[in-house]
């Protein structure tokens, strides 16, 4: 199993293969030693050797036995010890959304606060308030923060939504939060969440395409996250005779399928300002203008998903983001875009539509922290006041 799949930053705490065993149990659920050995192509003796330090370190526990129909005997299942808590924070241009999760990224609580200002210090204070309200004095094993933009080693290189450049967000947040802090791009967080705990689980390769205020793109190949820049995918050329995006590109994906492009086209047609939800509602009521705008957008998304599949050879593409209802409302147009240039001997792309509100994006942020902090270092743990 690739180290990138593990997503772990502590390779010396346990042997690398032991870490792979722990992640296998975390991601896929309780397993017997025989099941683990078979799935990971290990001998029973090797598996026992690798599991021993994980049990001794409190990472794995022997759970209830399962009966083997072949031998008529029971074997103990191994499971993770879930006394972890993580907080994920997703930043938008005007709001911070946060969730509290357990070790398998199940949401236990959520909260949001408006951003009174978008200076780094003001945003960090809002994050601090959210973390305190969700932690309620309990120990937090890690805080993940994600946002739209380019992030390198905890530094926000560029975030157009917040107007930031070269902001050392991880360092600023670490000063006020009594927990390890990790910062990443929001699409990377959502891709990791789908990889370990969502529609990408069990697939060695898949792509994530998000549609909302912008276009996002995540890619997993060989069970490893592939570094991608989300911006260029938004400018995939779809139709040279199509509309123009704000960057001046004619007929690109962003010109068709962002919230802004959809509402702008529908608003021009109706000669009044429309919101995205209103466009969806009008289309569902049979409005011809809204139906045409959403059909064009869904067709463009289908074409983009088909291109991504053709280039990467992944057969599963997950569609997500705030604007994904367009794919549900105009499903026939999505299918038309997917299949327009498909060769007859190539299997169809397996498209999964996964709506995601901003709390789901925050869950992705929690997974960013989870992947970097599991298993935790031994030693005392203090709660967040």
C-alpha positions in Angstrom: 0.0 0.0 0.0 1.4 3.4 -1.0 2.5 5.8 1.7 0.5 8.5 -0.1 -2.6 6.4 0.5 -1.8 6.3 4.2 -1.6 10.0 4.3 0.4 9.8 7.5 3.1 12.1 8.7 4.7 9.8 11.4 6.4 7.0 9.5 8.8 6.2 12.3 6.2 5.6 15.0 5.3 2.2 13.7 6.7 0.2 10.8 5.2 1.3 7.5 3.4 -2.0 6.8 1.9 -1.9 10.3 0.5 1.5 9.6 -1.0 0.1 6.4 -2.7 -2.6 8.4 -4.1 0.0 10.8 -5.4 2.1 7.9 -6.9 -1.0 6.3 -9.0 -1.7 9.4 -9.9 2.0 9.8 -11.1 2.4 6.2 -12.7 -0.9 5.6 -14.0 -1.9 9.1 -13.3 -4.7 11.5 -11.3 -7.6 10.0 -10.1 -10.9 11.2 -6.4 -11.7 11.0 -7.1 -14.2 8.2 -9.0 -11.6 6.2 -6.3 -9.0 6.6 -3.6 -11.4 5.6 -5.5 -12.4 2.5 -6.4 -8.8 1.5 -2.9 -7.5 2.0 -1.1 -10.5 0.6 0.7 -11.3 3.9 1.6 -14.5 5.6 -0.2 -15.2 8.9 3.1 -15.0 10.7 3.9 -11.6 9.1 0.4 -10.3 9.9 0.7 -11.3 13.5 4.1 -9.6 13.8 2.7 -6.4 12.3 -0.4 -6.3 14.5 1.3 -6.9 17.8 2.7 -3.4 18.2 -0.6 -1.9 17.1 -2.5 -3.7 19.9 0.2 -2.9 22.4 0.1 0.7 21.4 -3.7 1.0 21.8 -4.3 1.5 18.1 -6.1 -1.8 17.4 -8.3 -3.8 19.7 -9.6 -7.4 19.5 -13.4 -7.1 19.1 -16.2 -9.6 19.0 -15.4 -13.0 17.4 -16.8 -14.0 14.0 -17.5 -17.6 13.1 -15.8 -19.1 10.1 -18.2 -21.3 8.1 -15.3 -23.2 6.6 -13.7 -24.3 9.8 -16.6 -24.0 12.2 -14.3 -22.0 14.5 -14.5 -18.4 15.7 -11.8 -15.8 15.1 -11.4 -12.4 16.8 -12.0 -9.3 14.7 -9.5 -6.5 14.9 -10.9 -3.0 15.0 -9.5 0.5 15.7 -9.7 2.1 19.1 -11.9 5.1 18.4 -11.4 7.6 21.2 -10.3 10.2 18.7 -12.0 13.6 18.0 -11.3 15.8 15.1 -12.6 19.2 14.0 -12.8 20.3 10.4 -13.3 23.9 9.3 -14.2 25.0 5.8 -13.7 28.7 5.0 -15.8 30.5 2.4 -15.7 34.1 1.4 -18.1 35.1 4.2 -18.6 32.1 6.6 -16.6 29.5 8.5 -18.3 26.0 8.7 -17.1 23.5 11.2 -17.8 19.9 12.2 -16.7 17.6 15.0 -16.1 14.0 13.9 -14.9 10.6 15.2 -12.1 8.5 13.8 -14.2 7.3 10.9 -15.3 10.8 10.0 -18.8 10.5 11.2 -20.1 13.9 12.1 -21.0 14.3 15.7 -21.8 18.0 15.8 -21.6 21.1 13.6 -21.6 24.9 13.8 -21.0 27.9 11.6 -20.1 31.5 12.2 -20.0 34.5 9.8 -16.7 36.1 9.1 -16.9 39.6 10.4 -13.8 40.4 8.4 -11.5 38.4 6.2 -8.1 39.5 7.6 -6.1 36.5 8.7 -6.2 37.5 12.4 -10.0 37.9 12.3 -10.5 34.6 10.5 -8.3 32.8 13.0 -10.3 34.2 15.9 -13.5 32.9 14.3 -11.9 29.5 13.9 -10.9 29.6 17.5 -14.4 30.3 18.6 -15.8 27.5 16.5 -13.2 25.0 17.8 -14.0 25.9 21.4 -17.7 25.6 20.9 -17.5 22.2 19.4 -14.7 20.8 21.7 -16.5 21.9 24.9 -13.4 21.2 26.9 -12.7 17.8 25.4 -9.5 16.7 23.8 -9.2 17.3 20.1 -6.6 15.2 18.2 -6.4 17.5 15.2 -8.0 20.5 13.5 -8.1 20.6 9.7 -8.8 23.8 7.8 -9.6 23.9 4.1 -10.4 26.7 1.7 -10.5 27.4 -2.0 -7.1 28.3 -3.3 -3.5 27.1 -3.5 -2.0 25.8 -0.2 1.6 24.7 0.3 2.8 23.3 3.6 0.2 25.1 5.6 0.7 28.4 3.8 -2.2 29.8 1.8 -0.3 30.9 -1.4 -3.3 32.4 -3.0 -7.0 32.4 -2.1 -9.1 34.6 -4.4 -12.3 34.1 -2.3 -10.6 35.6 0.8 -8.2 37.9 -1.0 -5.2 36.2 0.6 -1.7 35.7 -0.7 1.2 34.0 1.3 -0.8 33.7 4.5 0.8 31.4 7.0 -2.5 30.1 8.2 -1.3 26.9 10.0 1.2 28.9 12.0 -1.3 31.6 13.0 -4.0 29.0 14.0 -1.5 26.8 15.9 -0.7 29.7 18.2 -4.3 29.9 19.5 -5.5 26.2 19.2 -4.3 23.6 21.6 -4.3 20.9 19.0 -2.3 20.0 15.9 -3.4 22.1 12.9 -3.3 21.2 9.2 -4.3 23.4 6.3 -5.1 22.3 2.8 -7.1 23.0 -0.4 -10.8 22.2 0.1 -11.0 19.9 -2.9 -8.1 17.8 -1.6 -9.9 17.5 1.7 -13.2 16.4 0.0 -11.2 13.9 -2.3 -9.5 12.4 0.8 -12.9 12.0 2.5 -14.4 10.2 -0.6 -11.2 8.1 -0.8 -11.3 6.7 2.7 -14.9 7.0 3.8 -17.1 7.7 0.7 -17.8 6.7 -2.9 -14.1 6.3 -3.7 -13.5 3.7 -0.9 -12.3 0.4 -2.4 -11.5 2.0 -5.8 -7.8 2.2 -6.6 -8.6 5.1 -8.9 -11.3 7.6 -9.2 -11.8 11.3 -10.0 -13.8 14.0 -8.1 -15.3 16.9 -10.0 -16.9 19.6 -7.9 -19.1 22.3 -9.3 -20.1 25.4 -7.3 -18.6 28.9 -7.1 -15.7 27.4 -9.0 -14.7 24.1 -10.6 -12.6 21.7 -8.5 -10.8 18.5 -9.4 -9.3 15.7 -7.4 -7.7 12.5 -8.6 -6.7 9.2 -7.0 -4.6 6.7 -8.9 -3.2 3.5 -7.5 -4.7 4.2 -4.1 -2.7 7.5 -3.9 -3.8 11.1 -4.1 -2.4 12.7 -7.2 -1.3 16.3 -6.8 -3.6 18.4 -9.0 -4.2 22.1 -9.6 -8.0 22.6 -9.4 -8.2 25.8 -11.5 -7.1 24.5 -15.0 -9.9 21.9 -15.1 -12.4 24.7 -15.0 -11.1 25.9 -18.3 -11.3 22.6 -20.2 -12.6 23.5 -23.7 -16.1 22.1 -24.1 -17.5 23.9 -27.1 -15.7 26.6 -29.1 -19.0 28.2 -29.9 -20.1 28.4 -26.2 -20.4 31.3 -23.8 -17.4 33.2 -22.4 -16.1 32.8 -18.9 -14.8 35.7 -16.8 -11.2 34.8 -17.9 -12.2 35.3 -21.5 -12.2 31.6 -22.5 -15.0 30.8 -24.9 -16.9 27.6 -24.3 -14.9 26.3 -21.3 -16.4 24.3 -18.4 -16.5 27.3 -16.1 -18.4 29.3 -18.7 -21.2 26.7 -18.5 -21.3 25.1 -15.1 -20.4 27.4 -12.2 -23.1 28.9 -10.0 -22.2 32.4 -11.4 -22.4 31.3 -15.1 -25.7 29.5 -14.5 -27.4 32.3 -12.6 -26.1 34.9 -15.1 -27.5 33.1 -18.1 -30.9 32.5 -16.5 -31.1 36.1 -15.2 -30.4 37.5 -18.7 -33.2 35.3 -20.1 -35.7 36.4 -17.4 -34.5 40.0 -17.3 -34.2 39.8 -13.5 -31.7 38.6 -11.0 -32.1 34.9 -10.1 -30.4 32.8 -7.4 -29.2 29.3 -8.1 -31.9 27.6 -6.1 -34.5 29.6 -8.0 -33.1 28.5 -11.3 -33.3 24.8 -10.2 -36.9 25.4 -9.0 -37.9 27.0 -12.3 -36.5 24.2 -14.3 -38.3 21.6 -12.2 -41.5 23.6 -13.0 -40.8 23.4 -16.7 -39.5 26.9 -17.3 -37.9 26.8 -20.8 -35.1 29.2 -20.1 -34.0 27.6 -16.8 -34.3 24.2 -18.4 -32.1 25.2 -21.3 -29.4 26.8 -19.1 -29.2 23.7 -16.8 -29.3 21.3 -19.7 -26.3 23.1 -21.3 -24.5 23.1 -18.0 -25.1 19.4 -17.3 -24.0 18.5 -20.8 -20.8 20.4 -20.3 -20.2 18.6 -17.0 -20.8 15.2 -18.7 -18.3 16.1 -21.4 -15.7 17.1 -18.8 -16.2 13.9 -16.8 -15.8 11.9 -20.0 -12.6 13.7 -20.9 -11.2 13.2 -17.4 -12.0 9.5 -17.6 -10.4 9.2 -21.1 -7.2 10.9 -20.0 -6.7 9.2 -16.6 -8.4 5.8 -17.4 -10.5 6.0 -14.2 -14.0 4.6 -14.6 -15.6 6.2 -11.6 -16.2 10.0 -11.5 -17.8 11.5 -8.4 -19.7 14.8 -9.0 -20.1 16.9 -5.9 -20.3 20.5 -4.8 -23.1 23.1 -4.2 -24.2 23.1 -7.8 -24.5 19.4 -8.3 -28.4 19.5 -8.3 -28.0 20.6 -11.9 -26.8 17.1 -12.7 -29.9 15.6 -11.0 -32.3 18.0 -12.6 -30.9 17.6 -16.2 -29.7 14.0 -16.0 -30.4 13.2 -19.7 -28.2 16.1 -20.7 -25.5 14.8 -18.4 -25.7 11.4 -20.0 -25.6 12.9 -23.5 -22.4 14.7 -22.6 -20.8 11.6 -21.1 -21.6 9.4 -24.1 -21.2 11.8 -27.0 -17.7 10.6 -28.0 -17.6 7.3 -26.2 -16.2 4.4 -28.3 -18.6 1.5 -28.5 -16.1 -0.9 -27.0 -15.3 1.3 -23.9 -17.4 0.8 -20.7 -19.5 3.8 -19.7 -18.2 6.1 -17.1 -19.6 5.3 -13.6 -20.8 8.7 -12.4 -21.8 9.1 -8.8 -23.7 12.2 -7.8 -22.9 13.2 -4.3 -24.4 16.5 -3.1 -22.2 18.4 -0.7 -23.1 21.3 1.5 -20.5 23.3 3.2 -20.6 21.0 6.3 -19.6 18.1 4.0 -16.7 20.2 2.9 -15.8 20.8 6.5 -15.9 17.0 7.0 -13.3 16.8 4.3 -11.2 19.3 6.4 -11.5 17.0 9.4 -10.2 14.1 7.2 -7.2 16.2 6.4 -6.3 16.2 10.1 -7.4 12.6 10.7 -5.1 11.3 8.0 -2.1 13.2 9.4 -2.7 12.4 13.1 -3.7 8.7 13.1 -2.4 6.9 15.0 -1.6 9.5 17.6 1.7 9.8 19.4 1.7 8.4 22.9 1.6 10.8 25.9 -0.7 13.0 27.8 -3.6 14.8 26.0 -5.1 18.0 27.2 -8.6 19.3 26.5 -9.4 22.6 24.7 -10.7 25.2 27.0 
